PDB file of C-alpha atoms and ligand atoms in Angstrom:
ATOM      1  CA  UNK O 260      95.862 -28.917 -40.325  1.00 71.00           C
ATOM      2  CA  UNK O 261      97.700 -29.178 -43.583  1.00 91.00           C
ATOM      3  CA  UNK O 262     101.060 -29.458 -41.828  1.00 96.00           C
ATOM      4  CA  UNK O 263     103.784 -28.779 -44.294  1.00 96.00           C
ATOM      5  CA  UNK O 264     106.354 -26.458 -43.122  1.00 95.00           C
ATOM      6  CA  UNK O 265     104.632 -25.296 -40.321  1.00 97.00           C
ATOM      7  CA  UNK O 266     106.609 -25.131 -36.540  1.00 98.00           C
ATOM      8  CA  UNK O 267     105.190 -27.082 -33.853  1.00 97.00           C
ATOM      9  CA  UNK O 268     106.025 -24.422 -30.466  1.00 97.00           C
ATOM     10  CA  UNK O 269     102.991 -24.234 -28.031  1.00 95.00           C
ATOM     11  CA  UNK O 270     100.326 -27.017 -27.759  1.00 94.00           C
ATOM     12  CA  UNK O 271      98.010 -24.405 -28.316  1.00 93.00           C
ATOM     13  CA  UNK O 272      98.898 -23.752 -32.065  1.00 93.00           C
ATOM     14  CA  UNK O 273      97.280 -26.998 -32.273  1.00 96.00           C
ATOM     15  CA  UNK O 274      93.502 -26.970 -33.292  1.00 96.00           C
ATOM     16  CA  UNK O 275      91.512 -30.333 -31.713  1.00 97.00           C
ATOM     17  CA  UNK O 276      91.815 -31.830 -35.345  1.00 97.00           C
ATOM     18  CA  UNK O 277      95.274 -31.457 -35.962  1.00 97.00           C
ATOM     19  CA  UNK O 278      96.338 -33.314 -32.899  1.00 98.00           C
ATOM     20  CA  UNK O 279      93.692 -35.793 -32.963  1.00 98.00           C
ATOM     21  CA  UNK O 280      95.497 -35.758 -36.724  1.00 98.00           C
ATOM     22  CA  UNK O 281      98.561 -36.322 -35.790  1.00 98.00           C
ATOM     23  CA  UNK O 282      97.325 -39.288 -33.386  1.00 98.00           C
ATOM     24  CA  UNK O 283      95.613 -40.947 -36.667  1.00 98.00           C
ATOM     25  CA  UNK O 284      99.137 -40.945 -38.395  1.00 98.00           C
ATOM     26  CA  UNK O 285     100.966 -42.134 -35.503  1.00 98.00           C
ATOM     27  CA  UNK O 286      99.210 -45.006 -34.830  1.00 98.00           C
ATOM     28  CA  UNK O 287      99.856 -45.528 -38.586  1.00 97.00           C
ATOM     29  CA  UNK O 288     103.277 -45.283 -37.514  1.00 98.00           C
ATOM     30  CA  UNK O 289     103.137 -47.678 -34.899  1.00 97.00           C
ATOM     31  CA  UNK O 290     102.271 -50.571 -37.427  1.00 97.00           C
ATOM     32  CA  UNK O 291     104.814 -49.687 -39.335  1.00 95.00           C
ATOM     33  CA  UNK O 292     107.447 -47.768 -38.126  1.00 95.00           C
ATOM     34  CA  UNK O 293     110.642 -48.207 -40.571  1.00 95.00           C
ATOM     35  CA  UNK O 294     109.639 -47.066 -43.889  1.00 95.00           C
ATOM     36  CA  UNK O 295     111.608 -44.603 -46.251  1.00 96.00           C
ATOM     37  CA  UNK O 296     109.684 -41.962 -46.129  1.00 97.00           C
ATOM     38  CA  UNK O 297     111.988 -39.618 -45.342  1.00 98.00           C
ATOM     39  CA  UNK O 298     115.277 -40.458 -47.369  1.00 98.00           C
ATOM     40  CA  UNK O 299     116.507 -37.004 -48.504  1.00 98.00           C
ATOM     41  CA  UNK O 300     115.956 -34.954 -45.310  1.00 98.00           C
ATOM     42  CA  UNK O 301     118.288 -33.683 -42.607  1.00 98.00           C
ATOM     43  CA  UNK O 302     117.258 -32.997 -39.589  1.00 98.00           C
ATOM     44  CA  UNK O 303     118.830 -30.964 -37.296  1.00 98.00           C
ATOM     45  CA  UNK O 304     118.657 -30.987 -33.145  1.00 98.00           C
ATOM     46  CA  UNK O 305     119.908 -27.582 -31.301  1.00 97.00           C
ATOM     47  CA  UNK O 306     119.742 -29.098 -27.663  1.00 97.00           C
ATOM     48  CA  UNK O 307     120.977 -26.352 -25.084  1.00 96.00           C
ATOM     49  CA  UNK O 308     119.482 -28.275 -22.192  1.00 94.00           C
ATOM     50  CA  UNK O 309     120.564 -31.887 -20.981  1.00 94.00           C
ATOM     51  CA  UNK O 310     118.008 -34.610 -22.698  1.00 96.00           C
ATOM     52  CA  UNK O 311     117.993 -38.051 -22.549  1.00 96.00           C
ATOM     53  CA  UNK O 312     114.096 -39.302 -23.865  1.00 97.00           C
ATOM     54  CA  UNK O 313     113.748 -36.351 -26.788  1.00 97.00           C
ATOM     55  CA  UNK O 314     116.266 -36.315 -27.916  1.00 98.00           C
ATOM     56  CA  UNK O 315     117.001 -39.898 -28.695  1.00 98.00           C
ATOM     57  CA  UNK O 316     113.546 -39.965 -30.030  1.00 98.00           C
ATOM     58  CA  UNK O 317     113.365 -37.729 -32.566  1.00 98.00           C
ATOM     59  CA  UNK O 318     116.205 -39.137 -33.650  1.00 98.00           C
ATOM     60  CA  UNK O 319     115.112 -42.525 -33.257  1.00 98.00           C
ATOM     61  CA  UNK O 320     112.051 -41.502 -35.353  1.00 98.00           C
ATOM     62  CA  UNK O 321     113.708 -39.664 -37.829  1.00 98.00           C
ATOM     63  CA  UNK O 322     116.508 -42.354 -38.587  1.00 98.00           C
ATOM     64  CA  UNK O 323     113.442 -45.081 -38.825  1.00 98.00           C
ATOM     65  CA  UNK O 324     111.874 -43.033 -41.774  1.00 98.00           C
ATOM     66  CA  UNK O 325     115.115 -43.214 -43.917  1.00 98.00           C
ATOM     67  CA  UNK O 326     116.432 -39.389 -42.870  1.00 98.00           C
ATOM     68  CA  UNK O 327     120.318 -38.571 -42.077  1.00 98.00           C
ATOM     69  CA  UNK O 328     120.541 -36.264 -38.237  1.00 98.00           C
ATOM     70  CA  UNK O 329     123.481 -33.483 -36.989  1.00 97.00           C
ATOM     71  CA  UNK O 330     123.345 -31.443 -34.417  1.00 96.00           C
ATOM     72  CA  UNK O 331     124.396 -31.728 -30.449  1.00 95.00           C
ATOM     73  CA  UNK O 332     123.826 -32.998 -27.402  1.00 95.00           C
ATOM     74  CA  UNK O 333     125.640 -30.206 -25.390  1.00 92.00           C
ATOM     75  CA  UNK O 334     125.723 -26.009 -26.395  1.00 91.00           C
ATOM     76  CA  UNK O 335     129.553 -25.739 -24.836  1.00 90.00           C
ATOM     77  CA  UNK O 336     130.925 -27.345 -27.791  1.00 87.00           C
ATOM     78  CA  UNK O 337     129.106 -25.072 -30.260  1.00 90.00           C
ATOM     79  CA  UNK O 338     130.423 -21.401 -30.816  1.00 91.00           C
ATOM     80  CA  UNK O 339     127.462 -19.539 -28.643  1.00 89.00           C
ATOM     81  CA  UNK O 340     130.597 -20.164 -26.237  1.00 91.00           C
ATOM     82  CA  UNK O 341     131.962 -17.170 -28.658  1.00 94.00           C
ATOM     83  CA  UNK O 342     128.706 -15.304 -28.147  1.00 93.00           C
ATOM     84  CA  UNK O 343     126.705 -16.254 -31.411  1.00 94.00           C
ATOM     85  CA  UNK O 344     123.650 -15.515 -30.533  1.00 95.00           C
ATOM     86  CA  UNK O 345     120.596 -18.055 -30.826  1.00 95.00           C
ATOM     87  CA  UNK O 346     119.259 -16.018 -33.755  1.00 96.00           C
ATOM     88  CA  UNK O 347     122.429 -16.479 -35.818  1.00 96.00           C
ATOM     89  CA  UNK O 348     121.834 -19.930 -34.904  1.00 95.00           C
ATOM     90  CA  UNK O 349     119.475 -21.148 -35.995  1.00 96.00           C
ATOM     91  CA  UNK O 350     119.269 -18.724 -39.318  1.00 96.00           C
ATOM     92  CA  UNK O 351     122.516 -20.059 -40.195  1.00 96.00           C
ATOM     93  CA  UNK O 352     121.767 -24.097 -38.980  1.00 96.00           C
ATOM     94  CA  UNK O 353     118.807 -24.418 -41.309  1.00 97.00           C
ATOM     95  CA  UNK O 354     121.020 -24.054 -44.097  1.00 97.00           C
ATOM     96  CA  UNK O 355     122.440 -27.560 -43.397  1.00 98.00           C
ATOM     97  CA  UNK O 356     118.972 -28.560 -43.132  1.00 98.00           C
ATOM     98  CA  UNK O 357     114.859 -29.204 -43.366  1.00 98.00           C
ATOM     99  CA  UNK O 358     113.668 -29.520 -39.847  1.00 98.00           C
ATOM    100  CA  UNK O 359     115.343 -27.980 -36.606  1.00 98.00           C
ATOM    101  CA  UNK O 360     114.161 -29.605 -33.398  1.00 98.00           C
ATOM    102  CA  UNK O 361     115.261 -27.154 -30.487  1.00 98.00           C
ATOM    103  CA  UNK O 362     115.660 -27.453 -26.656  1.00 97.00           C
ATOM    104  CA  UNK O 363     116.802 -24.640 -25.233  1.00 96.00           C
ATOM    105  CA  UNK O 364     116.173 -22.952 -20.926  1.00 94.00           C
ATOM    106  CA  UNK O 365     114.734 -20.163 -21.726  1.00 94.00           C
ATOM    107  CA  UNK O 366     110.471 -19.371 -22.409  1.00 94.00           C
ATOM    108  CA  UNK O 367     110.011 -18.240 -25.585  1.00 96.00           C
ATOM    109  CA  UNK O 368     113.756 -19.586 -27.056  1.00 97.00           C
ATOM    110  CA  UNK O 369     112.207 -22.085 -29.484  1.00 97.00           C
ATOM    111  CA  UNK O 370     109.689 -19.389 -31.190  1.00 97.00           C
ATOM    112  CA  UNK O 371     112.715 -16.861 -32.100  1.00 97.00           C
ATOM    113  CA  UNK O 372     114.272 -19.710 -33.729  1.00 97.00           C
ATOM    114  CA  UNK O 373     111.324 -20.478 -35.811  1.00 98.00           C
ATOM    115  CA  UNK O 374     110.740 -16.592 -36.325  1.00 97.00           C
ATOM    116  CA  UNK O 375     114.722 -16.656 -37.573  1.00 97.00           C
ATOM    117  CA  UNK O 376     114.636 -19.787 -39.550  1.00 97.00           C
ATOM    118  CA  UNK O 377     112.507 -20.550 -43.059  1.00 97.00           C
ATOM    119  CA  UNK O 378     112.627 -24.178 -42.211  1.00 98.00           C
ATOM    120  CA  UNK O 379     109.805 -25.793 -40.045  1.00 98.00           C
ATOM    121  CA  UNK O 380     111.205 -25.598 -35.914  1.00 98.00           C
ATOM    122  CA  UNK O 381     109.613 -27.892 -33.504  1.00 98.00           C
ATOM    123  CA  UNK O 382     109.828 -27.099 -29.765  1.00 97.00           C
ATOM    124  CA  UNK O 383     111.666 -30.078 -27.906  1.00 97.00           C
ATOM    125  CA  UNK O 384     111.037 -27.811 -24.104  1.00 95.00           C
ATOM    126  CA  UNK O 385     111.522 -24.018 -23.595  1.00 94.00           C
ATOM    127  CA  UNK O 386     112.382 -23.936 -20.474  1.00 89.00           C
ATOM    128  CA  UNK O 387     109.111 -24.440 -17.870  1.00 84.00           C
ATOM    129  CA  UNK O 388     106.492 -22.595 -20.248  1.00 88.00           C
ATOM    130  CA  UNK O 389     106.229 -25.834 -23.353  1.00 90.00           C
ATOM    131  CA  UNK O 390     106.662 -29.547 -24.289  1.00 93.00           C
ATOM    132  CA  UNK O 391     104.056 -29.882 -27.173  1.00 96.00           C
ATOM    133  CA  UNK O 392     105.522 -33.238 -28.686  1.00 97.00           C
ATOM    134  CA  UNK O 393     105.643 -34.709 -24.365  1.00 97.00           C
ATOM    135  CA  UNK O 394     102.198 -33.459 -24.421  1.00 97.00           C
ATOM    136  CA  UNK O 395     100.696 -35.337 -28.024  1.00 98.00           C
ATOM    137  CA  UNK O 396     102.860 -38.720 -26.878  1.00 98.00           C
ATOM    138  CA  UNK O 397     101.204 -38.281 -23.034  1.00 98.00           C
ATOM    139  CA  UNK O 398      97.804 -37.636 -25.421  1.00 98.00           C
ATOM    140  CA  UNK O 399      98.789 -40.814 -27.562  1.00 98.00           C
ATOM    141  CA  UNK O 400      99.406 -42.574 -24.172  1.00 98.00           C
ATOM    142  CA  UNK O 401      96.145 -41.961 -22.685  1.00 98.00           C
ATOM    143  CA  UNK O 402      94.219 -42.936 -25.438  1.00 98.00           C
ATOM    144  CA  UNK O 403      96.156 -46.612 -25.879  1.00 98.00           C
ATOM    145  CA  UNK O 404      95.767 -47.527 -22.405  1.00 98.00           C
ATOM    146  CA  UNK O 405      92.198 -45.826 -21.382  1.00 98.00           C
ATOM    147  CA  UNK O 406      90.906 -46.460 -24.951  1.00 98.00           C
ATOM    148  CA  UNK O 407      89.698 -43.159 -25.462  1.00 98.00           C
ATOM    149  CA  UNK O 408      90.703 -39.585 -23.981  1.00 98.00           C
ATOM    150  CA  UNK O 409      87.609 -37.868 -23.858  1.00 98.00           C
ATOM    151  CA  UNK O 410      86.189 -37.794 -20.504  1.00 98.00           C
ATOM    152  CA  UNK O 411      88.931 -38.961 -18.544  1.00 98.00           C
ATOM    153  CA  UNK O 412      89.350 -37.759 -14.193  1.00 98.00           C
ATOM    154  CA  UNK O 413      93.093 -37.308 -14.667  1.00 98.00           C
ATOM    155  CA  UNK O 414      95.718 -36.236 -11.949  1.00 98.00           C
ATOM    156  CA  UNK O 415      99.034 -34.647 -12.527  1.00 98.00           C
ATOM    157  CA  UNK O 416     100.846 -34.137  -9.207  1.00 96.00           C
ATOM    158  CA  UNK O 417     104.121 -33.033  -8.096  1.00 94.00           C
ATOM    159  CA  UNK O 418     105.538 -29.688  -9.599  1.00 93.00           C
ATOM    160  CA  UNK O 419     103.311 -28.244 -11.184  1.00 95.00           C
ATOM    161  CA  UNK O 420     104.375 -24.851 -11.480  1.00 93.00           C
ATOM    162  CA  UNK O 421     107.182 -25.022 -12.707  1.00 89.00           C
ATOM    163  CA  UNK O 422     106.543 -28.753 -14.718  1.00 87.00           C
ATOM    164  CA  UNK O 423     106.335 -27.571 -18.935  1.00 86.00           C
ATOM    165  CA  UNK O 424     104.636 -30.556 -19.774  1.00 91.00           C
ATOM    166  CA  UNK O 425     102.190 -30.535 -17.014  1.00 94.00           C
ATOM    167  CA  UNK O 426     101.519 -26.681 -18.536  1.00 92.00           C
ATOM    168  CA  UNK O 427     101.312 -28.327 -22.256  1.00 91.00           C
ATOM    169  CA  UNK O 428      99.349 -31.407 -21.114  1.00 96.00           C
ATOM    170  CA  UNK O 429      96.755 -29.358 -19.125  1.00 96.00           C
ATOM    171  CA  UNK O 430      96.106 -27.210 -22.309  1.00 95.00           C
ATOM    172  CA  UNK O 431      95.764 -30.205 -24.865  1.00 97.00           C
ATOM    173  CA  UNK O 432      93.625 -31.842 -22.292  1.00 98.00           C
ATOM    174  CA  UNK O 433      90.931 -29.037 -21.315  1.00 97.00           C
ATOM    175  CA  UNK O 434      89.596 -30.388 -25.449  1.00 97.00           C
ATOM    176  CA  UNK O 435      88.601 -33.208 -23.928  1.00 98.00           C
ATOM    177  CA  UNK O 436      86.172 -32.203 -21.362  1.00 98.00           C
ATOM    178  CA  UNK O 437      88.656 -33.838 -18.266  1.00 98.00           C
ATOM    179  CA  UNK O 438      88.488 -33.494 -14.772  1.00 98.00           C
ATOM    180  CA  UNK O 439      91.715 -32.297 -13.344  1.00 98.00           C
ATOM    181  CA  UNK O 440      93.068 -33.222 -10.143  1.00 98.00           C
ATOM    182  CA  UNK O 441      96.405 -30.698  -9.172  1.00 98.00           C
ATOM    183  CA  UNK O 442      98.362 -32.166  -6.051  1.00 97.00           C
ATOM    184  CA  UNK O 443     101.305 -29.792  -4.968  1.00 96.00           C
ATOM    185  CA  UNK O 444     102.553 -28.398  -2.139  1.00 94.00           C
ATOM    186  CA  UNK O 445     101.434 -24.723  -1.928  1.00 92.00           C
ATOM    187  CA  UNK O 446     104.582 -23.397  -3.396  1.00 92.00           C
ATOM    188  CA  UNK O 447     104.497 -25.681  -6.514  1.00 94.00           C
ATOM    189  CA  UNK O 448     100.066 -25.304  -7.846  1.00 95.00           C
ATOM    190  CA  UNK O 449      99.648 -24.882 -11.014  1.00 96.00           C
ATOM    191  CA  UNK O 450      99.954 -20.966 -11.991  1.00 94.00           C
ATOM    192  CA  UNK O 451      97.634 -18.568 -11.666  1.00 96.00           C
ATOM    193  CA  UNK O 452      96.984 -18.023 -15.661  1.00 95.00           C
ATOM    194  CA  UNK O 453      96.562 -21.925 -16.073  1.00 95.00           C
ATOM    195  CA  UNK O 454      93.590 -22.134 -13.770  1.00 97.00           C
ATOM    196  CA  UNK O 455      91.919 -19.354 -14.622  1.00 97.00           C
ATOM    197  CA  UNK O 456      92.046 -20.819 -18.436  1.00 96.00           C
ATOM    198  CA  UNK O 457      90.851 -23.374 -17.098  1.00 97.00           C
ATOM    199  CA  UNK O 458      87.870 -21.361 -14.733  1.00 98.00           C
ATOM    200  CA  UNK O 459      86.837 -19.642 -18.981  1.00 98.00           C
ATOM    201  CA  UNK O 460      86.810 -22.062 -20.489  1.00 97.00           C
ATOM    202  CA  UNK O 461      84.846 -24.063 -17.383  1.00 97.00           C
ATOM    203  CA  UNK O 462      86.571 -27.613 -16.821  1.00 98.00           C
ATOM    204  CA  UNK O 463      86.022 -29.205 -13.570  1.00 98.00           C
ATOM    205  CA  UNK O 464      88.928 -28.921 -11.368  1.00 98.00           C
ATOM    206  CA  UNK O 465      90.520 -29.112  -7.549  1.00 98.00           C
ATOM    207  CA  UNK O 466      93.514 -28.628  -5.712  1.00 98.00           C
ATOM    208  CA  UNK O 467      94.471 -30.707  -3.540  1.00 97.00           C
ATOM    209  CA  UNK O 468      98.089 -31.537  -1.117  1.00 96.00           C
ATOM    210  CA  UNK O 469      97.158 -35.557  -0.582  1.00 95.00           C
ATOM    211  CA  UNK O 470      97.795 -37.201  -3.501  1.00 95.00           C
ATOM    212  CA  UNK O 471      95.103 -40.351  -1.017  1.00 94.00           C
ATOM    213  CA  UNK O 472      92.432 -38.022  -1.652  1.00 95.00           C
ATOM    214  CA  UNK O 473      92.470 -38.279  -4.849  1.00 97.00           C
ATOM    215  CA  UNK O 474      93.619 -41.954  -5.510  1.00 97.00           C
ATOM    216  CA  UNK O 475      89.580 -44.308  -6.425  1.00 97.00           C
ATOM    217  CA  UNK O 476      89.034 -41.263  -8.397  1.00 97.00           C
ATOM    218  CA  UNK O 477      91.524 -40.895 -11.278  1.00 98.00           C
ATOM    219  CA  UNK O 478      91.871 -43.030 -14.523  1.00 98.00           C
ATOM    220  CA  UNK O 479      95.218 -41.150 -14.901  1.00 98.00           C
ATOM    221  CA  UNK O 480      97.986 -40.725 -12.344  1.00 98.00           C
ATOM    222  CA  UNK O 481     100.827 -38.599 -14.133  1.00 98.00           C
ATOM    223  CA  UNK O 482     103.151 -38.260 -12.240  1.00 97.00           C
ATOM    224  CA  UNK O 483     106.447 -35.286 -12.424  1.00 95.00           C
ATOM    225  CA  UNK O 484     109.393 -34.767 -10.762  1.00 91.00           C
ATOM    226  CA  UNK O 485     110.624 -31.561  -8.855  1.00 91.00           C
ATOM    227  CA  UNK O 486     112.430 -29.452 -11.271  1.00 85.00           C
ATOM    228  CA  UNK O 487     115.321 -28.788  -9.234  1.00 87.00           C
ATOM    229  CA  UNK O 488     116.691 -26.959 -12.026  1.00 84.00           C
ATOM    230  CA  UNK O 489     113.928 -24.072 -12.382  1.00 84.00           C
ATOM    231  CA  UNK O 490     114.477 -23.107  -8.263  1.00 89.00           C
ATOM    232  CA  UNK O 491     115.977 -19.619  -7.983  1.00 88.00           C
ATOM    233  CA  UNK O 492     116.883 -20.199  -4.166  1.00 88.00           C
ATOM    234  CA  UNK O 493     118.163 -23.629  -3.595  1.00 90.00           C
ATOM    235  CA  UNK O 494     116.881 -23.842  -0.452  1.00 88.00           C
ATOM    236  CA  UNK O 495     113.307 -23.895  -1.508  1.00 87.00           C
ATOM    237  CA  UNK O 496     113.820 -27.214  -3.382  1.00 89.00           C
ATOM    238  CA  UNK O 497     114.958 -28.636  -0.203  1.00 89.00           C
ATOM    239  CA  UNK O 498     111.882 -28.514   2.023  1.00 88.00           C
ATOM    240  CA  UNK O 499     109.473 -29.700  -1.202  1.00 86.00           C
ATOM    241  CA  UNK O 500     112.085 -32.267  -3.055  1.00 89.00           C
ATOM    242  CA  UNK O 501     110.453 -35.578  -1.203  1.00 86.00           C
ATOM    243  CA  UNK O 502     106.625 -34.277  -0.691  1.00 88.00           C
ATOM    244  CA  UNK O 503     105.413 -37.159  -2.856  1.00 90.00           C
ATOM    245  CA  UNK O 504     106.237 -40.306  -3.321  1.00 94.00           C
ATOM    246  CA  UNK O 505     104.353 -43.165  -5.100  1.00 96.00           C
ATOM    247  CA  UNK O 506     105.145 -46.680  -3.343  1.00 96.00           C
ATOM    248  CA  UNK O 507     102.786 -49.841  -4.392  1.00 97.00           C
ATOM    249  CA  UNK O 508     101.288 -49.585  -1.366  1.00 96.00           C
ATOM    250  CA  UNK O 509      99.602 -46.583  -1.994  1.00 96.00           C
ATOM    251  CA  UNK O 510      97.777 -47.934  -4.989  1.00 96.00           C
ATOM    252  CA  UNK O 511      95.358 -50.364  -2.959  1.00 94.00           C
ATOM    253  CA  UNK O 512      92.334 -48.135  -3.877  1.00 94.00           C
ATOM    254  CA  UNK O 513      93.256 -47.315  -7.216  1.00 98.00           C
ATOM    255  CA  UNK O 514      90.681 -48.410 -10.142  1.00 98.00           C
ATOM    256  CA  UNK O 515      91.841 -51.935 -12.123  1.00 97.00           C
ATOM    257  CA  UNK O 516      92.574 -49.692 -15.259  1.00 98.00           C
ATOM    258  CA  UNK O 517      94.125 -46.954 -13.685  1.00 98.00           C
ATOM    259  CA  UNK O 518      97.636 -45.989 -15.200  1.00 98.00           C
ATOM    260  CA  UNK O 519     100.312 -43.891 -13.501  1.00 98.00           C
ATOM    261  CA  UNK O 520     102.777 -41.938 -16.395  1.00 98.00           C
ATOM    262  CA  UNK O 521     105.846 -39.483 -15.904  1.00 97.00           C
ATOM    263  CA  UNK O 522     107.592 -37.799 -18.267  1.00 95.00           C
ATOM    264  CA  UNK O 523     110.838 -38.928 -17.301  1.00 95.00           C
ATOM    265  CA  UNK O 524     113.404 -38.918 -16.151  1.00 93.00           C
ATOM    266  CA  UNK O 525     112.545 -39.828 -12.498  1.00 94.00           C
ATOM    267  CA  UNK O 526     114.299 -39.269  -9.549  1.00 91.00           C
ATOM    268  CA  UNK O 527     112.710 -39.871  -6.130  1.00 89.00           C
ATOM    269  CA  UNK O 528     108.793 -39.712  -6.925  1.00 93.00           C
ATOM    270  CA  UNK O 529     107.278 -43.095  -7.908  1.00 96.00           C
ATOM    271  CA  UNK O 530     109.396 -46.009  -6.187  1.00 96.00           C
ATOM    272  CA  UNK O 531     110.666 -49.373  -7.463  1.00 96.00           C
ATOM    273  CA  UNK O 532     108.033 -51.037  -6.327  1.00 97.00           C
ATOM    274  CA  UNK O 533     105.591 -49.765  -8.509  1.00 98.00           C
ATOM    275  CA  UNK O 534     107.048 -50.694 -11.921  1.00 97.00           C
ATOM    276  CA  UNK O 535     105.674 -54.641 -11.325  1.00 96.00           C
ATOM    277  CA  UNK O 536     102.348 -53.368 -10.883  1.00 98.00           C
ATOM    278  CA  UNK O 537      99.484 -53.411 -13.283  1.00 98.00           C
ATOM    279  CA  UNK O 538      99.483 -49.486 -13.043  1.00 98.00           C
ATOM    280  CA  UNK O 539     102.618 -48.532 -13.743  1.00 98.00           C
ATOM    281  CA  UNK O 540     102.445 -47.597 -17.838  1.00 98.00           C
ATOM    282  CA  UNK O 541     105.841 -44.646 -17.623  1.00 98.00           C
ATOM    283  CA  UNK O 542     108.156 -46.616 -19.801  1.00 98.00           C
ATOM    284  CA  UNK O 543     105.306 -47.832 -22.809  1.00 98.00           C
ATOM    285  CA  UNK O 544     104.930 -43.670 -22.916  1.00 98.00           C
ATOM    286  CA  UNK O 545     108.649 -43.355 -22.903  1.00 98.00           C
ATOM    287  CA  UNK O 546     109.031 -45.950 -25.850  1.00 98.00           C
ATOM    288  CA  UNK O 547     105.375 -43.968 -27.502  1.00 98.00           C
ATOM    289  CA  UNK O 548     107.822 -41.104 -28.440  1.00 98.00           C
ATOM    290  CA  UNK O 549     109.021 -42.735 -31.094  1.00 98.00           C
ATOM    291  CA  UNK O 550     105.926 -43.191 -33.609  1.00 98.00           C
ATOM    292  CA  UNK O 551     104.708 -39.817 -32.074  1.00 98.00           C
ATOM    293  CA  UNK O 552     107.726 -37.880 -32.739  1.00 98.00           C
ATOM    294  CA  UNK O 553     107.692 -39.789 -36.971  1.00 98.00           C
ATOM    295  CA  UNK O 554     104.418 -38.553 -36.747  1.00 98.00           C
ATOM    296  CA  UNK O 555     104.953 -35.228 -36.702  1.00 98.00           C
ATOM    297  CA  UNK O 556     108.656 -34.642 -38.418  1.00 98.00           C
ATOM    298  CA  UNK O 557     106.517 -37.078 -41.925  1.00 98.00           C
ATOM    299  CA  UNK O 558     103.501 -33.967 -41.208  1.00 98.00           C
ATOM    300  CA  UNK O 559     105.241 -31.295 -41.373  1.00 98.00           C
ATOM    301  CA  UNK O 560     108.367 -32.508 -43.692  1.00 98.00           C
ATOM    302  CA  UNK O 561     105.101 -32.603 -45.912  1.00 97.00           C
ATOM    303  CA  UNK O 562     105.426 -37.180 -46.617  1.00 97.00           C
ATOM    304  CA  UNK O 563     101.855 -38.036 -44.844  1.00 96.00           C
ATOM    305  CA  UNK O 564      99.129 -35.382 -45.639  1.00 92.00           C
TER     306      UNK O 564
HETATM  307  N1   CP C 783     110.291 -36.563 -21.500  1.00 94.95           N
HETATM  308  C1   CP C 783     111.623 -35.245 -21.504  1.00 94.95           C
HETATM  309  O1   CP C 783     111.938 -34.957 -22.290  1.00 94.95           O
HETATM  310  O2   CP C 783     112.626 -36.077 -21.277  1.00 94.95           O
HETATM  311  P1   CP C 783     114.478 -35.870 -21.419  1.00 94.95           P
HETATM  312  O3   CP C 783     114.066 -34.444 -20.706  1.00 94.95           O
HETATM  313  O4   CP C 783     115.064 -36.853 -21.335  1.00 94.95           O
HETATM  314  O5   CP C 783     114.080 -35.253 -22.740  1.00 94.95           O
END
């Protein structure tokens, strides 16, 4: 429960009480977004993979709380190109900052950085493994749109094999008695180890290839991009890339308050004609990144308790 100096690497590092605490502080931040509680603190953002929302919302969060930022969004301009290891990079950068936010293309990279650095390290996405702060903003968004997190019917659709956001979110939702519907092509099913965990925890779930089978049952449709960059063979990506394109005319049977979420970026999973419907919630979801990341940074730096 005490967050000060803690690393945030995996959603599994957070208890249910931890998750509820972050949500509570985020609601406070939402009401009072500009403060000076991190004056004198510096956050380093080390992004070894492309990002728009995660990096910029972390930086916006730090600035709105009075802190400073340094870092890079393009590793090609760093000494990594000269062969410097991730271990050495984070060991050295910790001397320049109070908290490190890292995104890396390798699973486990954030954990390695956390072992190297004494300042708190926050995982902003490691390969197809975890993206815990995205999960926190997803939970915040679910609660905001539905008035609760517990007992909801949630579909996850698209690339459930490589999509790290669905892996983290499934684990977190398991604490809140969901009914889950996994909708994907056969080649991109939710990994076996996650299905095994769900069975062990007695979480209700089913698998589908057609989103229309579940449309009238769900409170949330969580769409994801097919992760082209993670396919070992691009021919396999070509086979599945346009499997799911959500259009307005597919939403007729949906519950009145069914909301569509997407971690973004979207490529063509959601047609633009959905944007003006009452179901579209993905841009609000992206906006929720700021209060959630403000909460997480201020907790690990001890400015919130
Ligand atoms: N949702 C998300 O992680 O977006 P970015 O890749 O743009 O950071």
